[in-house]
């Protein structure tokens, strides 16, 4: 049975079900590639199985933003009943959260490998088939990009598993994985459709591919590989998204997250979102944990009034004080209240900081009834247009300095102050900074805009400042937090160089004779 978890045996996990909202909400039974891929409907269902990984509670539908990225300079994990896990930097290769992430990423890769090996024989429109292939290639590359960020070099597997007995695969280098991701995403860019043709936030478009490539290039340009030539590639890809002239910032920052709570797909800002839906009590069971584990703390016991929320992610003093006077994002991203069992709000004292939770996704806006205590229909934004603008500003600054980068940063800042994004304003705009100061401004702005969206840890790592930032957090918490929240310093104090990468899961190490463990583990 242990072999079912090995990356070489994930054909067993090839369960294609209609688990994305671009399909009918009808559950499908387990299928075999030997009798599948006959027509477009079957290919579409198989493709949905690849997409499904993204919205799982173990992935971007929950664990990645809520637990894997819980401990940074912008947030801490505010649960004290058991001080173990990746969020406390008290874990090893047997940790279930580490193992789940590895297993499901390779499950997505295996599904993509199976799809790409069989789609050629499908009887369907040629243009649609090309788009399907591009989507599968992109998703496979995205899963490898996630693996290389968290584990470094990993086994590169591009063919479906043929035997459950072949479990030995050596690691490719991180550079080799990045080269593969780049190649696959470039191919996907020319195959997938424009977002204006798709009109959907959950399906891969050219904008999705280009935005993801910009993120990938920035990561590649930073630590640990420091391939700085990729800053130009990042700039060029982000610029393609901007110059397509089909995306724009939502004028109301709050509305981005309300839309996600209410299943309103708004692709002008939200370039790619998870496909969560329902209350997880239906046949599809594709609810996630967004707004439940990382929402405003609420002890509701009435499933018709407001949903229960644990408040696992809370703000740091640093994040709270990064926002300037008049920046409307702070009091939406960070809670100003809690809710009791009846849904009644209790305001948090103005001087209390560490008991403020992430508040971007608020269960009071959900429309599905009855509400589920532990699952929500809320989508998670994997890539937003605001992120693209900030990536473009960062890359442009590294390539040629801040002169041509200021406007991209200032668009995001203006919207944060409730101002028109395209109109210069002295209140919001930053001008006249040198390259180094502008670099720091970008880093702070990414925290203000993208906090709790699962990108901060990798940002800090690629900038080479994760360890020092965590050390500073420990000092700040000890100096500023009340006795109740002194525990938050424990995670920050425990971070060492080995935590820049996860350990290879113990089950993989025990089965794969060619696997080599990461340093320090």
Short mmCIF file of C-alpha atoms in Angstrom, two decimals:
data_model
loop_
_atom_site.label_atom_id
_atom_site.label_comp_id
_atom_site.label_asym_id
_atom_site.label_seq_id
_atom_site.Cartn_x
_atom_site.Cartn_y
_atom_site.Cartn_z
CA UNK A 1 0.00 0.00 0.00
CA UNK A 2 2.87 2.41 0.67
CA UNK A 3 3.76 2.35 -3.00
CA UNK A 4 0.54 4.23 -3.75
CA UNK A 5 2.19 7.38 -2.39
CA UNK A 6 5.40 7.11 -4.40
CA UNK A 7 5.65 9.51 -7.33
CA UNK A 8 6.24 6.62 -9.67
CA UNK A 9 2.93 4.97 -8.82
CA UNK A 10 0.50 7.83 -9.08
CA UNK A 11 -1.41 6.27 -11.94
CA UNK A 12 -3.46 4.78 -9.13
CA UNK A 13 -4.60 8.32 -8.34
CA UNK A 14 -5.93 8.91 -11.85
CA UNK A 15 -9.49 9.52 -10.78
CA UNK A 16 -11.05 11.86 -13.28
CA UNK A 17 -14.10 13.56 -11.86
CA UNK A 18 -16.07 16.63 -12.80
CA UNK A 19 -14.62 18.77 -10.06
CA UNK A 20 -14.28 22.16 -11.70
CA UNK A 21 -17.02 24.67 -12.39
CA UNK A 22 -16.42 24.77 -16.12
CA UNK A 23 -18.04 21.31 -16.18
CA UNK A 24 -21.51 20.12 -15.31
CA UNK A 25 -21.90 19.42 -11.60
CA UNK A 26 -22.38 15.68 -12.11
CA UNK A 27 -20.05 13.24 -10.36
CA UNK A 28 -18.26 10.62 -12.46
CA UNK A 29 -16.97 7.24 -11.37
CA UNK A 30 -13.35 6.11 -11.60
CA UNK A 31 -12.27 5.61 -15.20
CA UNK A 32 -9.43 4.00 -17.13
CA UNK A 33 -7.42 5.52 -20.01
CA UNK A 34 -8.04 2.30 -21.94
CA UNK A 35 -11.69 3.16 -22.42
CA UNK A 36 -11.58 6.93 -22.16
CA UNK A 37 -10.55 9.98 -24.22
CA UNK A 38 -12.97 9.03 -27.00
CA UNK A 39 -14.57 12.44 -27.39
CA UNK A 40 -14.46 16.06 -26.26
CA UNK A 41 -16.66 15.53 -23.20
CA UNK A 42 -14.39 12.79 -21.87
CA UNK A 43 -11.25 14.82 -22.61
CA UNK A 44 -12.79 17.80 -20.83
CA UNK A 45 -13.58 15.68 -17.81
CA UNK A 46 -10.04 14.29 -17.75
CA UNK A 47 -8.65 17.82 -18.00
CA UNK A 48 -10.81 18.82 -15.05
CA UNK A 49 -9.07 16.14 -13.03
CA UNK A 50 -5.77 17.95 -13.59
CA UNK A 51 -7.29 21.29 -12.62
CA UNK A 52 -8.89 19.77 -9.52
CA UNK A 53 -5.56 19.63 -7.70
CA UNK A 54 -5.46 23.44 -7.47
CA UNK A 55 -8.70 23.84 -5.52
CA UNK A 56 -8.14 21.00 -3.05
CA UNK A 57 -8.02 21.90 0.62
CA UNK A 58 -4.51 20.39 0.63
CA UNK A 59 -3.39 22.88 -2.02
CA UNK A 60 -4.41 26.44 -2.98
CA UNK A 61 -7.94 25.79 -1.71
CA UNK A 62 -6.53 25.72 1.80
CA UNK A 63 -3.11 24.53 2.94
CA UNK A 64 -0.77 26.53 0.68
CA UNK A 65 -1.92 30.03 1.66
CA UNK A 66 -3.11 29.10 5.15
CA UNK A 67 -0.45 26.75 6.51
CA UNK A 68 2.55 26.52 4.21
CA UNK A 69 2.79 30.33 4.13
CA UNK A 70 1.53 31.06 7.63
CA UNK A 71 4.81 32.18 9.20
CA UNK A 72 6.37 35.23 7.57
CA UNK A 73 6.87 38.90 8.37
CA UNK A 74 3.20 39.54 7.54
CA UNK A 75 1.46 36.77 9.49
CA UNK A 76 1.72 34.08 12.13
CA UNK A 77 -0.28 30.93 12.87
CA UNK A 78 -2.50 31.82 15.81
CA UNK A 79 -3.21 28.34 17.19
CA UNK A 80 -1.48 27.09 20.33
CA UNK A 81 -3.03 23.72 21.10
CA UNK A 82 -0.11 21.90 19.43
CA UNK A 83 3.09 23.77 18.60
CA UNK A 84 4.18 21.43 15.80
CA UNK A 85 3.96 21.60 12.03
CA UNK A 86 5.47 23.53 9.13
CA UNK A 87 4.00 26.78 10.47
CA UNK A 88 5.93 26.30 13.73
CA UNK A 89 9.11 25.07 12.03
CA UNK A 90 8.79 21.97 14.15
CA UNK A 91 8.51 19.16 11.62
CA UNK A 92 10.42 16.59 9.59
CA UNK A 93 9.95 14.43 6.52
CA UNK A 94 7.13 12.49 8.15
CA UNK A 95 4.97 15.58 8.58
CA UNK A 96 1.58 14.88 6.94
CA UNK A 97 1.20 18.41 5.53
CA UNK A 98 4.57 18.13 3.78
CA UNK A 99 3.70 14.67 2.47
CA UNK A 100 0.24 15.72 1.26
CA UNK A 101 1.59 18.59 -0.78
CA UNK A 102 4.28 16.46 -2.44
CA UNK A 103 1.83 13.63 -3.14
CA UNK A 104 -0.89 15.77 -4.67
CA UNK A 105 1.49 17.79 -6.82
CA UNK A 106 2.78 14.56 -8.31
CA UNK A 107 -0.79 13.32 -8.62
CA UNK A 108 -1.51 16.38 -10.76
CA UNK A 109 1.62 15.71 -12.81
CA UNK A 110 0.62 12.07 -13.31
CA UNK A 111 -2.84 13.12 -14.43
CA UNK A 112 -1.30 15.55 -16.90
CA UNK A 113 1.13 12.90 -18.16
CA UNK A 114 -1.74 10.47 -18.69
CA UNK A 115 -3.83 13.13 -20.42
CA UNK A 116 -1.04 14.19 -22.78
CA UNK A 117 -0.26 10.58 -23.64
CA UNK A 118 -3.85 9.85 -24.66
CA UNK A 119 -5.42 13.08 -25.97
CA UNK A 120 -3.98 12.60 -29.45
CA UNK A 121 -6.52 9.92 -30.33
CA UNK A 122 -9.53 11.91 -29.11
CA UNK A 123 -12.17 12.71 -31.73
CA UNK A 124 -12.75 16.44 -31.27
CA UNK A 125 -12.28 19.85 -32.86
CA UNK A 126 -8.57 20.42 -33.60
CA UNK A 127 -8.46 23.96 -32.16
CA UNK A 128 -10.08 22.84 -28.93
CA UNK A 129 -7.71 19.91 -28.69
CA UNK A 130 -4.75 22.25 -29.06
CA UNK A 131 -6.10 24.44 -26.24
CA UNK A 132 -6.67 21.39 -24.03
CA UNK A 133 -3.07 20.26 -24.59
CA UNK A 134 -1.80 23.74 -23.74
CA UNK A 135 -3.80 23.80 -20.51
CA UNK A 136 -2.47 20.40 -19.46
CA UNK A 137 1.09 21.39 -20.28
CA UNK A 138 0.76 24.57 -18.28
CA UNK A 139 -0.73 22.83 -15.25
CA UNK A 140 2.00 20.19 -15.27
CA UNK A 141 4.61 22.96 -15.45
CA UNK A 142 2.87 24.89 -12.66
CA UNK A 143 2.97 21.86 -10.39
CA UNK A 144 6.68 21.41 -11.13
CA UNK A 145 7.26 25.10 -10.46
CA UNK A 146 5.61 24.68 -7.05
CA UNK A 147 7.73 21.61 -6.32
CA UNK A 148 11.00 23.36 -7.18
CA UNK A 149 10.12 26.32 -4.97
CA UNK A 150 9.45 24.17 -1.92
CA UNK A 151 11.89 21.28 -2.44
CA UNK A 152 14.53 22.43 -4.95
CA UNK A 153 15.51 19.79 -7.49
CA UNK A 154 12.98 16.96 -7.77
CA UNK A 155 12.43 13.95 -10.04
CA UNK A 156 11.29 15.08 -13.48
CA UNK A 157 8.70 12.67 -14.77
CA UNK A 158 6.97 13.39 -18.09
CA UNK A 159 5.49 10.00 -19.02
CA UNK A 160 2.61 8.19 -17.29
CA UNK A 161 3.54 5.43 -14.86
CA UNK A 162 3.58 2.01 -16.48
CA UNK A 163 4.21 -0.10 -13.38
CA UNK A 164 3.69 0.22 -9.65
CA UNK A 165 6.98 -1.61 -9.15
CA UNK A 166 9.19 1.03 -10.78
CA UNK A 167 9.70 3.46 -7.90
CA UNK A 168 13.28 4.67 -8.32
CA UNK A 169 13.72 8.13 -9.85
CA UNK A 170 16.73 10.39 -9.35
CA UNK A 171 16.35 14.10 -8.72
CA UNK A 172 16.87 16.57 -11.54
CA UNK A 173 18.59 19.81 -10.54
CA UNK A 174 16.59 22.92 -9.77
CA UNK A 175 18.00 24.51 -12.94
CA UNK A 176 16.75 21.56 -15.00
CA UNK A 177 13.29 21.87 -13.49
CA UNK A 178 13.17 25.60 -14.27
CA UNK A 179 14.27 24.92 -17.85
CA UNK A 180 11.48 22.37 -18.22
CA UNK A 181 8.89 24.71 -16.73
CA UNK A 182 9.99 27.50 -19.05
CA UNK A 183 9.80 25.25 -22.13
CA UNK A 184 6.36 23.90 -21.26
CA UNK A 185 4.90 27.28 -20.41
CA UNK A 186 6.25 28.80 -23.63
CA UNK A 187 4.56 26.04 -25.58
CA UNK A 188 1.35 26.47 -23.60
CA UNK A 189 1.29 30.22 -24.28
CA UNK A 190 0.90 29.58 -28.00
CA UNK A 191 -1.80 26.93 -27.50
CA UNK A 192 -4.27 28.20 -24.91
CA UNK A 193 -7.00 30.72 -25.67
CA UNK A 194 -7.28 34.42 -24.84
CA UNK A 195 -9.15 35.25 -21.67
CA UNK A 196 -11.71 37.19 -23.72
CA UNK A 197 -12.60 33.92 -25.46
CA UNK A 198 -12.81 31.97 -22.21
CA UNK A 199 -14.53 34.60 -20.02
CA UNK A 200 -13.63 32.54 -16.97
CA UNK A 201 -11.28 33.01 -14.01
CA UNK A 202 -10.79 29.30 -13.40
CA UNK A 203 -9.49 28.14 -16.77
CA UNK A 204 -6.00 28.77 -18.12
CA UNK A 205 -5.71 31.64 -20.62
CA UNK A 206 -2.75 33.31 -22.31
CA UNK A 207 -2.85 35.90 -19.54
CA UNK A 208 -2.58 33.13 -16.93
CA UNK A 209 0.45 31.62 -18.64
CA UNK A 210 2.20 34.97 -19.06
CA UNK A 211 1.55 36.07 -15.48
CA UNK A 212 2.74 32.72 -14.15
CA UNK A 213 5.87 32.94 -16.26
CA UNK A 214 6.61 36.39 -14.86
CA UNK A 215 6.38 34.93 -11.35
CA UNK A 216 8.53 31.95 -12.35
CA UNK A 217 11.21 34.17 -13.89
CA UNK A 218 11.39 36.40 -10.81
CA UNK A 219 11.84 33.33 -8.62
CA UNK A 220 14.54 32.04 -10.98
CA UNK A 221 16.31 35.42 -10.93
CA UNK A 222 16.47 35.42 -7.15
CA UNK A 223 17.83 33.06 -4.51
CA UNK A 224 19.07 30.39 -4.69
CA UNK A 225 19.87 30.25 -8.43
CA UNK A 226 20.30 34.01 -8.96
CA UNK A 227 19.95 33.84 -12.74
CA UNK A 228 19.58 37.61 -12.99
CA UNK A 229 19.15 37.54 -16.77
CA UNK A 230 15.63 36.30 -16.03
CA UNK A 231 14.60 39.74 -14.75
CA UNK A 232 14.31 40.78 -18.39
CA UNK A 233 12.18 37.74 -19.16
CA UNK A 234 9.95 38.53 -16.18
CA UNK A 235 9.51 42.10 -17.36
CA UNK A 236 8.66 41.02 -20.90
CA UNK A 237 6.06 38.48 -19.77
CA UNK A 238 4.36 40.84 -17.32
CA UNK A 239 4.39 43.55 -20.00
CA UNK A 240 2.55 41.21 -22.37
CA UNK A 241 -0.27 40.93 -19.85
CA UNK A 242 -0.46 44.69 -19.39
CA UNK A 243 -0.23 45.48 -23.10
CA UNK A 244 -3.02 43.03 -23.94
CA UNK A 245 -5.28 45.85 -22.64
CA UNK A 246 -7.91 43.41 -21.37
CA UNK A 247 -7.08 43.51 -17.65
CA UNK A 248 -7.63 46.24 -15.10
CA UNK A 249 -7.72 46.72 -11.36
CA UNK A 250 -11.11 46.36 -9.73
CA UNK A 251 -11.88 49.90 -8.50
CA UNK A 252 -12.96 48.48 -5.14
CA UNK A 253 -10.32 46.35 -3.39
CA UNK A 254 -12.95 44.77 -1.16
CA UNK A 255 -15.04 43.60 -4.08
CA UNK A 256 -12.29 41.27 -5.29
CA UNK A 257 -12.81 39.06 -2.24
CA UNK A 258 -16.56 39.46 -2.00
CA UNK A 259 -16.75 38.18 -5.58
CA UNK A 260 -14.71 35.15 -4.60
CA UNK A 261 -17.03 34.42 -1.69
CA UNK A 262 -20.05 34.65 -3.99
CA UNK A 263 -18.76 32.72 -7.01
CA UNK A 264 -18.60 35.81 -9.20
CA UNK A 265 -15.87 35.33 -11.80
CA UNK A 266 -14.27 38.70 -12.55
CA UNK A 267 -11.32 38.00 -14.84
CA UNK A 268 -10.19 41.57 -15.45
CA UNK A 269 -8.46 41.58 -12.06
CA UNK A 270 -8.44 37.90 -11.05
CA UNK A 271 -6.45 36.27 -13.80
CA UNK A 272 -6.56 32.79 -12.25
CA UNK A 273 -8.59 31.43 -9.32
CA UNK A 274 -9.30 28.02 -7.83
CA UNK A 275 -12.61 26.43 -8.82
CA UNK A 276 -14.24 25.88 -5.43
CA UNK A 277 -18.00 25.64 -5.15
CA UNK A 278 -20.86 24.58 -2.90
CA UNK A 279 -20.96 23.69 0.78
CA UNK A 280 -19.08 20.39 0.44
CA UNK A 281 -22.24 18.50 1.37
CA UNK A 282 -23.23 17.94 -2.25
CA UNK A 283 -22.09 15.11 -4.52
CA UNK A 284 -19.16 17.10 -5.92
CA UNK A 285 -17.55 18.03 -2.59
CA UNK A 286 -15.34 20.79 -4.01
CA UNK A 287 -15.57 23.24 -1.14
CA UNK A 288 -12.30 24.62 0.24
CA UNK A 289 -11.08 26.15 3.49
CA UNK A 290 -10.69 29.76 2.31
CA UNK A 291 -12.47 32.06 4.75
CA UNK A 292 -12.96 29.19 7.19
CA UNK A 293 -9.46 28.55 8.51
CA UNK A 294 -8.16 31.97 7.50
CA UNK A 295 -11.23 34.12 8.08
CA UNK A 296 -12.36 36.53 10.78
CA UNK A 297 -12.72 34.48 13.95
CA UNK A 298 -16.38 33.51 14.35
CA UNK A 299 -17.98 30.94 16.68
CA UNK A 300 -21.27 30.73 14.78
CA UNK A 301 -23.47 27.72 15.48
CA UNK A 302 -26.26 28.68 13.07
CA UNK A 303 -25.74 27.36 9.53
CA UNK A 304 -28.30 29.80 8.13
CA UNK A 305 -26.73 32.96 9.53
CA UNK A 306 -22.95 33.04 9.19
CA UNK A 307 -20.23 30.45 8.78
CA UNK A 308 -17.80 29.31 11.43
CA UNK A 309 -14.22 30.62 11.10
CA UNK A 310 -11.12 29.65 13.06
CA UNK A 311 -8.91 32.68 12.47
CA UNK A 312 -5.72 30.62 12.05
CA UNK A 313 -3.81 33.41 10.29
CA UNK A 314 -3.20 36.66 12.16
CA UNK A 315 -1.34 39.83 11.33
CA UNK A 316 2.06 40.90 12.52
CA UNK A 317 2.74 44.33 13.96
CA UNK A 318 4.89 45.03 10.92
CA UNK A 319 2.13 44.40 8.39
CA UNK A 320 -0.44 46.37 10.34
CA UNK A 321 1.84 49.41 10.44
CA UNK A 322 2.99 49.18 6.82
CA UNK A 323 -0.23 50.83 5.68
CA UNK A 324 -0.27 54.60 5.45
CA UNK A 325 -3.07 56.85 6.68
CA UNK A 326 -5.95 56.60 4.23
CA UNK A 327 -4.94 53.23 2.77
CA UNK A 328 -8.27 51.39 2.65
CA UNK A 329 -6.72 47.96 2.24
CA UNK A 330 -5.64 47.58 5.86
CA UNK A 331 -9.07 47.36 7.44
CA UNK A 332 -10.27 44.94 4.80
CA UNK A 333 -7.26 42.65 4.78
CA UNK A 334 -6.88 42.69 8.58
CA UNK A 335 -9.87 42.20 10.89
CA UNK A 336 -11.27 45.01 12.98
CA UNK A 337 -13.78 42.74 14.76
CA UNK A 338 -14.66 39.18 15.75
CA UNK A 339 -18.08 37.50 15.62
CA UNK A 340 -19.88 35.47 18.26
CA UNK A 341 -22.13 32.42 17.87
CA UNK A 342 -25.02 34.62 16.74
CA UNK A 343 -22.96 36.48 14.17
CA UNK A 344 -22.83 39.66 16.26
CA UNK A 345 -19.67 41.72 15.79
CA UNK A 346 -17.40 42.79 18.61
CA UNK A 347 -14.92 45.50 17.63
CA UNK A 348 -11.25 44.97 18.41
CA UNK A 349 -9.54 47.67 20.45
CA UNK A 350 -7.50 50.09 18.37
CA UNK A 351 -4.41 49.25 20.41
CA UNK A 352 -4.76 45.48 19.98
CA UNK A 353 -2.79 44.19 16.99
CA UNK A 354 -1.82 40.55 17.38
CA UNK A 355 -5.40 39.30 17.81
CA UNK A 356 -6.42 40.57 14.37
CA UNK A 357 -7.01 37.82 11.81
CA UNK A 358 -6.82 37.74 8.05
CA UNK A 359 -10.14 39.23 6.92
CA UNK A 360 -9.98 39.22 3.12
CA UNK A 361 -12.51 36.40 2.71
CA UNK A 362 -15.45 36.96 5.06
CA UNK A 363 -18.02 34.24 5.58
CA UNK A 364 -20.76 36.81 6.08
CA UNK A 365 -20.74 37.31 2.29
CA UNK A 366 -21.30 33.66 1.35
CA UNK A 367 -24.60 32.96 -0.39
CA UNK A 368 -24.78 29.15 -0.16
CA UNK A 369 -27.10 27.72 2.48
CA UNK A 370 -26.82 25.75 4.65
CA UNK A 371 -23.33 26.89 5.60
CA UNK A 372 -20.78 24.21 6.32
CA UNK A 373 -18.76 24.61 9.51
CA UNK A 374 -15.47 23.64 7.86
CA UNK A 375 -15.83 24.23 4.10
CA UNK A 376 -16.65 27.22 1.94
CA UNK A 377 -17.50 27.86 -1.74
CA UNK A 378 -14.87 30.62 -1.86
CA UNK A 379 -12.34 30.74 -4.68
CA UNK A 380 -8.71 31.57 -3.97
CA UNK A 381 -6.86 34.02 -6.26
CA UNK A 382 -3.69 32.29 -7.46
CA UNK A 383 -2.69 35.27 -9.65
CA UNK A 384 -4.20 38.76 -9.73
CA UNK A 385 -3.56 41.66 -12.09
CA UNK A 386 -2.27 43.74 -9.17
CA UNK A 387 0.44 41.12 -8.71
CA UNK A 388 1.33 41.41 -12.41
CA UNK A 389 1.72 45.18 -12.09
CA UNK A 390 3.95 44.80 -9.05
CA UNK A 391 6.03 42.09 -10.73
CA UNK A 392 6.42 44.34 -13.75
CA UNK A 393 7.51 47.24 -11.54
CA UNK A 394 10.02 45.01 -9.73
CA UNK A 395 11.49 43.51 -12.91
CA UNK A 396 11.68 46.88 -14.69
CA UNK A 397 13.50 48.38 -11.72
CA UNK A 398 16.06 45.57 -11.75
CA UNK A 399 16.58 45.86 -15.52
CA UNK A 400 16.69 49.62 -16.02
CA UNK A 401 15.91 51.40 -12.77
CA UNK A 402 12.72 52.95 -11.39
CA UNK A 403 11.94 55.63 -13.98
CA UNK A 404 9.76 53.36 -16.13
CA UNK A 405 8.58 51.28 -13.18
CA UNK A 406 6.94 53.91 -10.98
CA UNK A 407 3.61 54.02 -12.81
CA UNK A 408 2.98 50.29 -12.39
CA UNK A 409 3.55 50.50 -8.64
CA UNK A 410 1.51 53.67 -8.30
CA UNK A 411 -1.52 52.20 -10.06
CA UNK A 412 -1.74 49.61 -7.30
CA UNK A 413 -1.17 52.19 -4.57
CA UNK A 414 -3.85 54.56 -5.92
CA UNK A 415 -6.45 51.82 -5.90
CA UNK A 416 -5.44 51.03 -2.32
CA UNK A 417 -6.36 54.60 -1.36
CA UNK A 418 -9.68 54.39 -3.17
CA UNK A 419 -8.44 56.59 -6.03
CA UNK A 420 -8.66 56.08 -9.81
CA UNK A 421 -5.75 53.82 -10.75
CA UNK A 422 -4.79 55.75 -13.88
CA UNK A 423 -4.75 59.27 -12.42
CA UNK A 424 -1.61 60.57 -10.71
CA UNK A 425 -2.16 61.56 -7.09
CA UNK A 426 0.28 63.06 -4.61
CA UNK A 427 -1.32 61.20 -1.69
CA UNK A 428 -0.58 57.75 -3.05
CA UNK A 429 2.22 58.09 -5.58
CA UNK A 430 5.86 57.31 -4.87
CA UNK A 431 8.26 59.20 -7.12
CA UNK A 432 11.93 60.08 -7.33
CA UNK A 433 13.26 57.01 -5.50
CA UNK A 434 16.61 55.48 -6.37
CA UNK A 435 16.84 51.85 -7.45
CA UNK A 436 17.54 50.50 -3.97
CA UNK A 437 14.79 52.53 -2.29
CA UNK A 438 12.35 51.57 -5.02
CA UNK A 439 13.24 47.90 -4.51
CA UNK A 440 12.29 48.26 -0.84
CA UNK A 441 9.09 50.08 -1.78
CA UNK A 442 8.08 47.19 -4.01
CA UNK A 443 8.72 44.69 -1.25
CA UNK A 444 6.53 46.64 1.16
CA UNK A 445 3.81 47.16 -1.42
CA UNK A 446 3.63 43.44 -2.16
CA UNK A 447 2.94 42.87 1.54
CA UNK A 448 0.20 45.51 1.63
CA UNK A 449 -1.50 44.32 -1.53
CA UNK A 450 -0.95 40.55 -1.49
CA UNK A 451 -0.86 39.70 2.22
CA UNK A 452 -2.33 36.29 3.11
CA UNK A 453 -2.36 35.26 -0.58
CA UNK A 454 0.38 32.67 -0.27
CA UNK A 455 3.26 34.48 -1.99
CA UNK A 456 5.14 36.22 0.82
CA UNK A 457 7.31 33.32 1.96
CA UNK A 458 8.63 32.66 -1.54
CA UNK A 459 9.10 36.39 -2.09
CA UNK A 460 11.27 36.65 1.02
CA UNK A 461 13.25 33.56 0.06
CA UNK A 462 13.97 34.76 -3.47
CA UNK A 463 15.01 38.16 -2.10
CA UNK A 464 17.45 36.36 0.21
CA UNK A 465 15.99 37.94 3.37
CA UNK A 466 13.68 35.28 4.80
CA UNK A 467 15.96 34.28 7.68
CA UNK A 468 16.75 37.84 8.73
CA UNK A 469 13.10 38.91 8.48
CA UNK A 470 12.03 36.03 10.70
CA UNK A 471 14.72 36.89 13.24
CA UNK A 472 13.44 40.46 13.27
CA UNK A 473 9.91 39.18 13.76
CA UNK A 474 10.97 37.24 16.84
CA UNK A 475 12.52 40.38 18.30
CA UNK A 476 9.48 42.50 17.48
CA UNK A 477 6.97 40.02 18.90
CA UNK A 478 8.89 39.74 22.16
CA UNK A 479 9.05 43.52 22.43
CA UNK A 480 5.49 44.38 21.43
CA UNK A 481 3.12 41.45 21.95
CA UNK A 482 1.23 40.91 25.18
CA UNK A 483 1.88 37.77 27.22
CA UNK A 484 -1.00 36.08 25.39
CA UNK A 485 0.80 36.30 22.05
CA UNK A 486 4.43 35.77 23.07
CA UNK A 487 4.12 32.25 21.68
CA UNK A 488 4.16 33.74 18.16
CA UNK A 489 7.89 34.35 18.52
CA UNK A 490 8.57 30.60 18.77
CA UNK A 491 8.17 29.96 15.06
CA UNK A 492 10.30 32.92 14.06
CA UNK A 493 13.05 31.87 16.48
CA UNK A 494 13.20 28.33 15.12
CA UNK A 495 13.87 29.20 11.48
CA UNK A 496 17.26 28.09 10.18
CA UNK A 497 18.81 27.69 6.76
CA UNK A 498 17.48 24.16 6.37
CA UNK A 499 13.93 25.54 6.41
CA UNK A 500 14.48 27.28 3.08
CA UNK A 501 13.53 23.91 1.55
CA UNK A 502 11.20 21.19 2.78
CA UNK A 503 12.52 17.71 3.50
CA UNK A 504 11.76 15.03 0.95
CA UNK A 505 8.83 13.10 2.49
CA UNK A 506 9.91 10.09 4.53
CA UNK A 507 7.71 7.73 2.53
CA UNK A 508 9.44 8.78 -0.69
CA UNK A 509 12.85 8.36 0.88
CA UNK A 510 11.97 4.85 2.05
CA UNK A 511 10.72 3.69 -1.37
CA UNK A 512 12.88 5.53 -3.88
CA UNK A 513 16.44 4.21 -3.70
CA UNK A 514 17.73 7.00 -5.95
CA UNK A 515 16.29 9.82 -3.85
CA UNK A 516 18.69 12.11 -1.97
CA UNK A 517 17.48 14.12 1.05
CA UNK A 518 17.76 17.93 1.22
CA UNK A 519 20.57 19.41 3.35
CA UNK A 520 19.91 19.55 7.08
CA UNK A 521 17.15 16.96 7.07
#
